[in-house]
Short mmCIF file of C-alpha atoms in Angstrom, two decimals:
data_model
loop_
_atom_site.label_atom_id
_atom_site.label_comp_id
_atom_site.label_asym_id
_atom_site.label_seq_id
_atom_site.Cartn_x
_atom_site.Cartn_y
_atom_site.Cartn_z
CA MET A 21 -109.63 113.12 9.36
CA GLU A 22 -109.97 114.18 5.72
CA ASN A 23 -107.59 116.77 4.38
CA THR A 24 -107.89 118.85 1.22
CA GLN A 25 -104.96 120.63 -0.38
CA ILE A 26 -104.23 122.63 -3.49
CA VAL A 27 -101.30 121.22 -5.46
CA PHE A 28 -99.26 122.59 -8.35
CA THR A 29 -98.55 119.33 -10.17
CA GLU A 30 -96.72 120.74 -13.21
CA PRO A 31 -96.34 124.15 -14.88
CA TRP A 32 -99.76 125.83 -15.20
CA LYS A 33 -101.54 122.78 -13.78
CA VAL A 34 -103.53 123.21 -10.54
CA ASP A 35 -105.09 120.20 -8.84
CA VAL A 36 -107.29 119.87 -5.75
CA GLN A 37 -106.39 116.69 -3.90
CA HIS A 38 -108.22 114.94 -1.08
CA GLY A 39 -106.67 112.57 1.39
CA SER A 40 -106.52 111.81 5.07
CA ILE A 41 -104.22 112.94 7.85
CA ALA A 42 -102.41 110.04 9.45
CA ASP A 43 -103.02 109.68 13.17
CA ARG A 44 -100.01 111.05 15.02
CA ARG A 45 -99.21 112.23 18.49
CA LEU A 46 -98.24 115.88 18.53
CA GLU A 47 -94.83 116.51 20.05
CA GLY A 48 -93.37 119.41 22.01
CA LYS A 49 -94.78 122.77 20.94
CA GLN A 50 -96.63 121.54 17.87
CA ALA A 51 -100.24 122.37 17.10
CA LEU A 52 -102.69 120.89 14.61
CA VAL A 53 -104.60 123.74 12.99
CA ARG A 54 -107.63 123.92 10.73
CA LYS A 55 -107.53 126.72 8.18
CA LEU A 56 -110.23 129.37 8.14
CA TYR A 57 -108.90 131.45 5.23
CA THR A 58 -105.76 131.50 3.11
CA LEU A 59 -104.77 134.25 0.68
CA ILE A 60 -103.25 133.78 -2.78
CA SER A 61 -100.10 135.84 -3.24
CA ALA A 62 -100.53 136.31 -6.97
CA GLY A 63 -97.01 137.44 -7.90
CA THR A 64 -95.14 134.70 -6.05
CA GLU A 65 -97.63 131.91 -6.65
CA LEU A 66 -98.03 132.54 -10.38
CA ALA A 67 -94.24 132.58 -10.64
CA CYS A 68 -94.19 129.19 -8.86
CA LEU A 69 -96.99 127.90 -11.07
CA SER A 70 -95.01 128.85 -14.17
CA GLY A 71 -92.24 126.48 -13.07
CA LEU A 72 -89.62 129.23 -13.13
CA GLU A 73 -89.03 129.44 -9.36
CA SER A 74 -86.26 126.93 -8.64
CA TRP A 75 -86.99 126.85 -4.90
CA PHE A 76 -90.57 125.62 -5.46
CA LEU A 77 -90.57 121.94 -6.34
CA MET A 78 -93.48 120.32 -8.15
CA PRO A 79 -95.69 118.67 -7.15
CA GLY A 80 -96.01 121.09 -4.25
CA VAL A 81 -98.54 122.87 -2.08
CA PRO A 82 -98.31 126.67 -2.51
CA GLY A 83 -99.37 129.43 -0.14
CA TYR A 84 -97.86 131.26 2.80
CA SER A 85 -100.56 133.33 4.46
CA ALA A 86 -103.23 131.80 6.68
CA VAL A 87 -105.55 132.33 9.58
CA SER A 88 -106.37 129.09 11.36
CA GLU A 89 -108.06 127.62 14.42
CA ILE A 90 -106.11 125.38 16.79
CA VAL A 91 -107.77 121.97 17.09
CA GLU A 92 -105.08 120.09 19.04
CA LEU A 93 -101.94 120.99 21.00
CA GLY A 94 -98.70 119.27 21.88
CA PRO A 95 -97.72 118.86 25.55
CA GLU A 96 -95.36 121.87 25.58
CA ALA A 97 -97.40 124.37 23.54
CA ASN A 98 -97.76 126.81 26.40
CA GLY A 99 -99.60 130.08 25.91
CA PHE A 100 -102.07 128.64 23.40
CA GLN A 101 -105.43 126.95 23.77
CA VAL A 102 -107.62 124.80 21.55
CA GLY A 103 -109.95 127.17 19.74
CA ASP A 104 -107.44 130.05 19.49
CA ARG A 105 -107.25 131.79 16.14
CA ILE A 106 -103.70 132.18 14.91
CA TYR A 107 -102.01 133.93 11.99
CA HIS A 108 -99.11 132.00 10.45
CA HIS A 109 -97.28 131.39 7.18
CA GLY A 110 -99.54 128.48 6.32
CA ASN A 111 -100.14 126.84 2.96
CA HIS A 112 -103.30 126.11 0.96
CA ALA A 113 -104.38 122.98 2.85
CA ARG A 114 -107.27 122.45 5.25
CA TYR A 115 -105.08 121.04 8.04
CA GLU A 116 -101.46 121.64 8.92
CA VAL A 117 -99.12 120.97 11.84
CA VAL A 118 -97.26 124.10 12.97
CA GLU A 119 -94.69 124.94 15.64
CA THR A 120 -96.18 127.38 18.15
CA ASP A 121 -92.72 128.67 19.12
CA GLY A 122 -92.11 129.65 15.49
CA PHE A 123 -93.98 132.34 13.58
CA CYS A 124 -97.39 131.95 15.19
CA LEU A 125 -99.40 134.97 16.40
CA LYS A 126 -102.70 135.01 18.23
CA VAL A 127 -105.29 137.05 16.33
CA PRO A 128 -106.88 139.95 18.28
CA ASN A 129 -110.50 139.25 19.14
CA GLY A 130 -111.77 142.28 17.25
CA LEU A 131 -110.05 141.47 13.96
CA GLU A 132 -112.23 139.78 11.34
CA SER A 133 -110.77 136.46 10.20
CA ARG A 134 -110.89 137.08 6.48
CA ARG A 135 -108.75 140.21 6.82
CA VAL A 136 -105.97 138.45 8.71
CA PRO A 137 -104.17 136.72 5.79
CA PHE A 138 -103.62 140.13 4.16
CA THR A 139 -101.14 140.77 6.98
CA ARG A 140 -98.62 138.74 5.02
CA LEU A 141 -98.59 141.04 2.01
CA ALA A 142 -98.83 144.14 4.20
CA THR A 143 -95.59 143.12 5.91
CA VAL A 144 -94.03 142.69 2.46
CA ALA A 145 -95.17 146.23 1.61
CA ILE A 146 -94.08 147.77 4.90
CA THR A 147 -90.47 146.85 4.11
CA ALA A 148 -90.42 149.56 1.46
CA ILE A 149 -91.60 152.13 3.99
CA ARG A 150 -89.06 151.00 6.59
CA SER A 151 -86.32 151.29 3.96
CA SER A 152 -87.36 154.73 2.73
CA ARG A 153 -86.68 158.31 3.73
CA ILE A 154 -90.35 159.32 3.40
CA GLU A 155 -91.26 162.32 5.54
CA VAL A 156 -94.46 164.32 5.99
CA GLY A 157 -95.25 166.28 2.84
CA ASP A 158 -93.04 164.27 0.46
CA TYR A 159 -94.35 163.13 -2.90
CA VAL A 160 -94.18 159.36 -3.23
CA GLY A 161 -94.77 157.30 -6.37
CA VAL A 162 -95.80 153.65 -6.39
CA SER A 163 -95.81 151.62 -9.61
CA GLY A 164 -98.17 148.65 -9.56
CA MET A 165 -101.50 148.76 -7.74
CA GLY A 166 -101.82 145.06 -6.98
CA LEU A 167 -102.18 143.98 -3.35
CA VAL A 168 -98.59 144.78 -2.36
CA GLY A 169 -98.45 148.07 -4.24
CA ASN A 170 -101.84 149.15 -2.92
CA MET A 171 -100.81 148.50 0.67
CA ALA A 172 -97.44 150.18 0.10
CA SER A 173 -99.41 153.23 -1.07
CA GLN A 174 -101.59 153.19 2.02
CA LEU A 175 -98.58 152.81 4.33
CA ALA A 176 -96.67 155.58 2.53
CA LYS A 177 -99.63 157.87 3.08
CA LEU A 178 -99.72 156.94 6.78
CA GLN A 179 -96.03 157.91 6.83
CA GLY A 180 -97.08 161.38 5.66
CA GLY A 181 -96.52 161.10 1.92
CA ASN A 182 -98.64 162.46 -0.92
CA VAL A 183 -98.93 159.28 -2.95
CA ILE A 184 -99.16 158.92 -6.73
CA GLY A 185 -100.10 155.47 -8.02
CA VAL A 186 -99.07 154.28 -11.49
CA ASP A 187 -100.67 151.30 -13.22
CA LEU A 188 -101.97 150.01 -16.55
CA SER A 189 -105.30 149.06 -15.00
CA GLU A 190 -108.01 151.67 -14.53
CA SER A 191 -109.89 149.39 -12.13
CA ARG A 192 -106.86 148.88 -9.86
CA LEU A 193 -106.21 152.60 -9.79
CA ARG A 194 -109.86 153.20 -8.96
CA MET A 195 -109.61 150.72 -6.11
CA ALA A 196 -106.43 152.42 -4.85
CA LEU A 197 -108.21 155.79 -4.86
CA GLN A 198 -110.96 154.17 -2.80
CA CYS A 199 -108.24 153.13 -0.33
CA GLY A 200 -106.93 156.71 -0.04
CA LEU A 201 -104.47 157.17 -2.94
CA ASN A 202 -103.91 160.89 -3.58
CA HIS A 203 -103.36 160.78 -7.36
CA ALA A 204 -103.66 158.12 -10.07
CA VAL A 205 -101.70 157.88 -13.33
CA GLN A 206 -102.81 155.31 -15.90
CA ILE A 207 -100.09 154.09 -18.24
CA GLY A 208 -101.11 154.60 -21.85
CA GLN A 209 -103.20 157.68 -21.09
CA GLY A 210 -100.65 160.36 -21.87
CA SER A 211 -97.08 160.81 -20.64
CA VAL A 212 -96.55 159.34 -17.18
CA LYS A 213 -93.63 161.69 -16.57
CA GLU A 214 -95.60 164.79 -17.53
CA GLN A 215 -98.50 163.85 -15.26
CA ILE A 216 -96.19 163.16 -12.31
CA MET A 217 -94.36 166.44 -12.88
CA ALA A 218 -97.71 168.25 -12.94
CA PHE A 219 -98.72 166.72 -9.60
CA THR A 220 -95.33 167.57 -8.05
CA GLN A 221 -94.94 171.13 -9.42
CA GLY A 222 -92.20 170.00 -11.75
CA GLU A 223 -89.95 168.39 -9.13
CA GLY A 224 -90.73 164.69 -9.36
CA VAL A 225 -91.23 162.27 -6.48
CA SER A 226 -88.82 162.04 -3.56
CA THR A 227 -89.40 158.30 -3.26
CA MET A 228 -90.44 155.89 -6.00
CA ILE A 229 -91.55 152.42 -4.88
CA GLU A 230 -91.47 149.84 -7.68
CA ALA A 231 -93.95 147.07 -6.81
CA THR A 232 -94.46 145.29 -10.14
CA GLY A 233 -91.17 143.42 -10.38
CA VAL A 234 -90.94 144.38 -14.08
CA PRO A 235 -87.38 145.64 -14.73
CA LYS A 236 -88.41 148.07 -17.49
CA VAL A 237 -90.87 149.76 -15.14
CA ALA A 238 -88.04 150.36 -12.66
CA GLU A 239 -85.82 151.85 -15.35
CA ASP A 240 -88.60 154.10 -16.68
CA ALA A 241 -89.26 155.35 -13.15
CA LEU A 242 -85.74 156.79 -12.91
CA ASP A 243 -86.93 159.69 -15.08
CA TRP A 244 -89.51 160.97 -12.63
CA VAL A 245 -87.58 160.77 -9.36
CA LYS A 246 -86.37 164.18 -8.18
CA ARG A 247 -82.70 164.96 -7.63
CA SER A 248 -81.24 163.12 -4.61
CA GLY A 249 -84.40 160.99 -4.42
CA GLU A 250 -84.65 157.22 -4.07
CA LEU A 251 -85.94 154.28 -6.11
CA ILE A 252 -86.99 151.32 -3.95
CA LEU A 253 -87.32 147.84 -5.46
CA LEU A 254 -90.22 146.27 -3.58
CA GLY A 255 -91.34 143.80 -6.25
CA SER A 256 -88.82 141.03 -6.95
CA PRO A 257 -87.45 141.60 -10.50
CA ARG A 258 -88.34 138.71 -12.80
CA GLY A 259 -87.81 137.93 -16.45
CA GLU A 260 -85.05 138.81 -18.88
CA TYR A 261 -84.61 142.48 -19.77
CA GLN A 262 -81.88 144.05 -21.91
CA THR A 263 -80.97 147.72 -21.60
CA ASP A 264 -78.09 150.18 -21.47
CA LEU A 265 -77.00 149.69 -17.87
CA THR A 266 -74.60 152.63 -18.04
CA ASN A 267 -77.48 155.05 -18.53
CA ALA A 268 -79.35 153.57 -15.57
CA LEU A 269 -76.28 153.69 -13.34
CA ASN A 270 -75.57 157.31 -14.25
CA HIS A 271 -78.93 158.24 -12.75
CA CYS A 272 -77.35 157.15 -9.46
CA HIS A 273 -73.74 158.19 -10.03
CA LEU A 274 -73.99 161.59 -11.68
CA TYR A 275 -75.30 164.70 -9.95
CA GLN A 276 -76.58 165.84 -13.34
CA GLY A 277 -78.28 162.47 -13.75
CA GLY A 278 -80.16 162.80 -10.50
CA ASP A 279 -77.78 161.48 -7.83
CA LEU A 280 -80.43 158.90 -7.02
CA THR A 281 -80.23 156.12 -4.43
CA LEU A 282 -81.28 152.62 -5.49
CA LYS A 283 -82.54 150.43 -2.64
CA GLY A 284 -83.73 146.86 -2.26
CA ALA A 285 -86.70 146.19 0.02
CA HIS A 286 -87.04 142.42 0.25
CA GLU A 287 -88.95 141.42 3.38
CA TRP A 288 -86.31 138.91 4.50
CA ARG A 289 -83.87 141.72 5.26
CA TYR A 290 -85.48 141.57 8.71
CA PRO A 291 -85.38 138.63 11.11
CA VAL A 292 -88.60 136.66 11.41
CA MET A 293 -88.74 136.80 15.20
CA PRO A 294 -87.90 139.72 17.54
CA ASN A 295 -84.22 140.34 18.11
CA GLU A 296 -82.91 142.68 20.81
CA PHE A 297 -80.26 144.06 18.43
CA VAL A 298 -82.68 144.89 15.59
CA LYS A 299 -85.66 147.23 15.86
CA HIS A 300 -87.84 145.61 13.21
CA SER A 301 -88.83 142.00 12.60
CA ILE A 302 -91.54 140.32 10.54
CA TYR A 303 -93.22 139.39 13.84
CA ARG A 304 -93.25 143.02 15.02
CA ASN A 305 -94.37 144.29 11.62
CA SER A 306 -97.26 141.82 11.71
CA LYS A 307 -98.44 143.14 15.08
CA VAL A 308 -98.22 146.70 13.74
CA VAL A 309 -100.39 145.66 10.79
CA PHE A 310 -102.91 144.03 13.15
CA SER A 311 -103.23 147.35 14.96
CA LEU A 312 -103.67 149.32 11.74
CA MET A 313 -106.37 146.91 10.59
CA GLU A 314 -108.21 147.09 13.91
CA GLN A 315 -108.19 150.90 13.72
CA ASN A 316 -109.36 150.80 10.07
CA ARG A 317 -106.27 152.80 9.10
CA LEU A 318 -105.29 150.07 6.62
CA GLN A 319 -108.15 149.35 4.22
CA ILE A 320 -108.60 145.65 3.42
CA GLU A 321 -112.20 145.08 2.36
CA PRO A 322 -111.84 146.92 -1.01
CA LEU A 323 -108.96 144.56 -1.86
CA ILE A 324 -111.06 141.39 -1.58
CA SER A 325 -112.28 140.54 -5.07
CA HIS A 326 -113.16 136.85 -4.56
CA VAL A 327 -113.78 134.43 -1.70
CA VAL A 328 -113.82 130.93 -3.19
CA LYS A 329 -113.98 127.32 -2.15
CA PRO A 330 -110.77 125.26 -2.47
CA GLU A 331 -112.42 123.27 -5.26
CA GLU A 332 -112.49 126.45 -7.33
CA ALA A 333 -108.70 126.86 -7.20
CA PRO A 334 -108.03 126.19 -10.93
CA GLN A 335 -110.47 128.93 -11.94
CA ALA A 336 -109.02 131.31 -9.33
CA TYR A 337 -105.46 130.99 -10.66
CA GLU A 338 -106.72 131.33 -14.23
CA GLY A 339 -108.47 134.53 -13.22
CA LEU A 340 -105.36 135.95 -11.55
CA ARG A 341 -103.33 135.08 -14.64
CA PHE A 342 -105.64 136.29 -17.41
CA ARG A 343 -108.26 138.59 -15.83
CA LYS A 344 -106.17 140.90 -13.69
CA ASP A 345 -108.77 143.66 -13.73
CA ASP A 346 -111.34 141.35 -12.12
CA TYR A 347 -109.17 139.21 -9.84
CA ASN A 348 -107.04 140.83 -7.18
CA GLY A 349 -107.43 139.69 -3.57
CA VAL A 350 -108.50 136.03 -3.72
CA LEU A 351 -109.19 134.15 -0.51
CA PHE A 352 -109.80 130.44 -0.08
CA ASP A 353 -112.56 129.81 2.46
CA TRP A 354 -111.79 126.48 4.18
CA GLN A 355 -114.79 126.54 6.52
#
């Protein structure tokens, strides 16, 4: 059985490799799956491709969001059948062996396959909403209208917020408006603070979700959060940045400075699988996202910019790196 996989061989080098899967007897609750679609997580995968993520070793196969079809089952894989579609944290390879008692969810019959991998980034985004104090009628800002920021905006609106998106890219803001964003602010087109204050009647946003991972963007956002509001770090901060930390901290410490709350919203704050002592888990969040997708309350189709063959992987990563206005949601079609 021939396998194809996308491999990061060295910094900024993407290779498509072909080989064969060795014959093996599946054990216990294992399943052999054939990918249908996998989604590129641009922020994480470009960071891995740069060689700056110590946990990703090269050569290595990237990717962590897949919808697949089960082609073979181990003797103890109860509750699953050959032919089932499953959502799992799968990599960019045509075939993979997974544990069905791990993170492995059956896909609802009515959910289109190519939308399923977006569940992964939606559950990243939902962490910011779970961590927030957003209530009906609040003004919410989101910086960064990539996939995660866009979905955080949609989820914040479902929570009852009036959402203001901030981005450099006119096309990403336009796409976010198509997905239901209330207001768009383009960086470089006038004062961001003045525009946000105009939208919020001079008060600022109650919650600011920082989805870019750029430290300076987080610091700048402190100026347009209202008194006793919150700044939520959704994007993982990357890169060196030098600033006056005392000024930033006084936004949190001093009443005159805003008395703001700074929060982290990394998805792994929740357990992967359900736990009777914790309300939320990545598994539960994924099922919630499935439901929102089925009800068309979470818009996915506008986020899909490219559906490509695995052989086109080098061009896809180049596009995500250098043509951010054109490349956004990139799916590999393994069929």
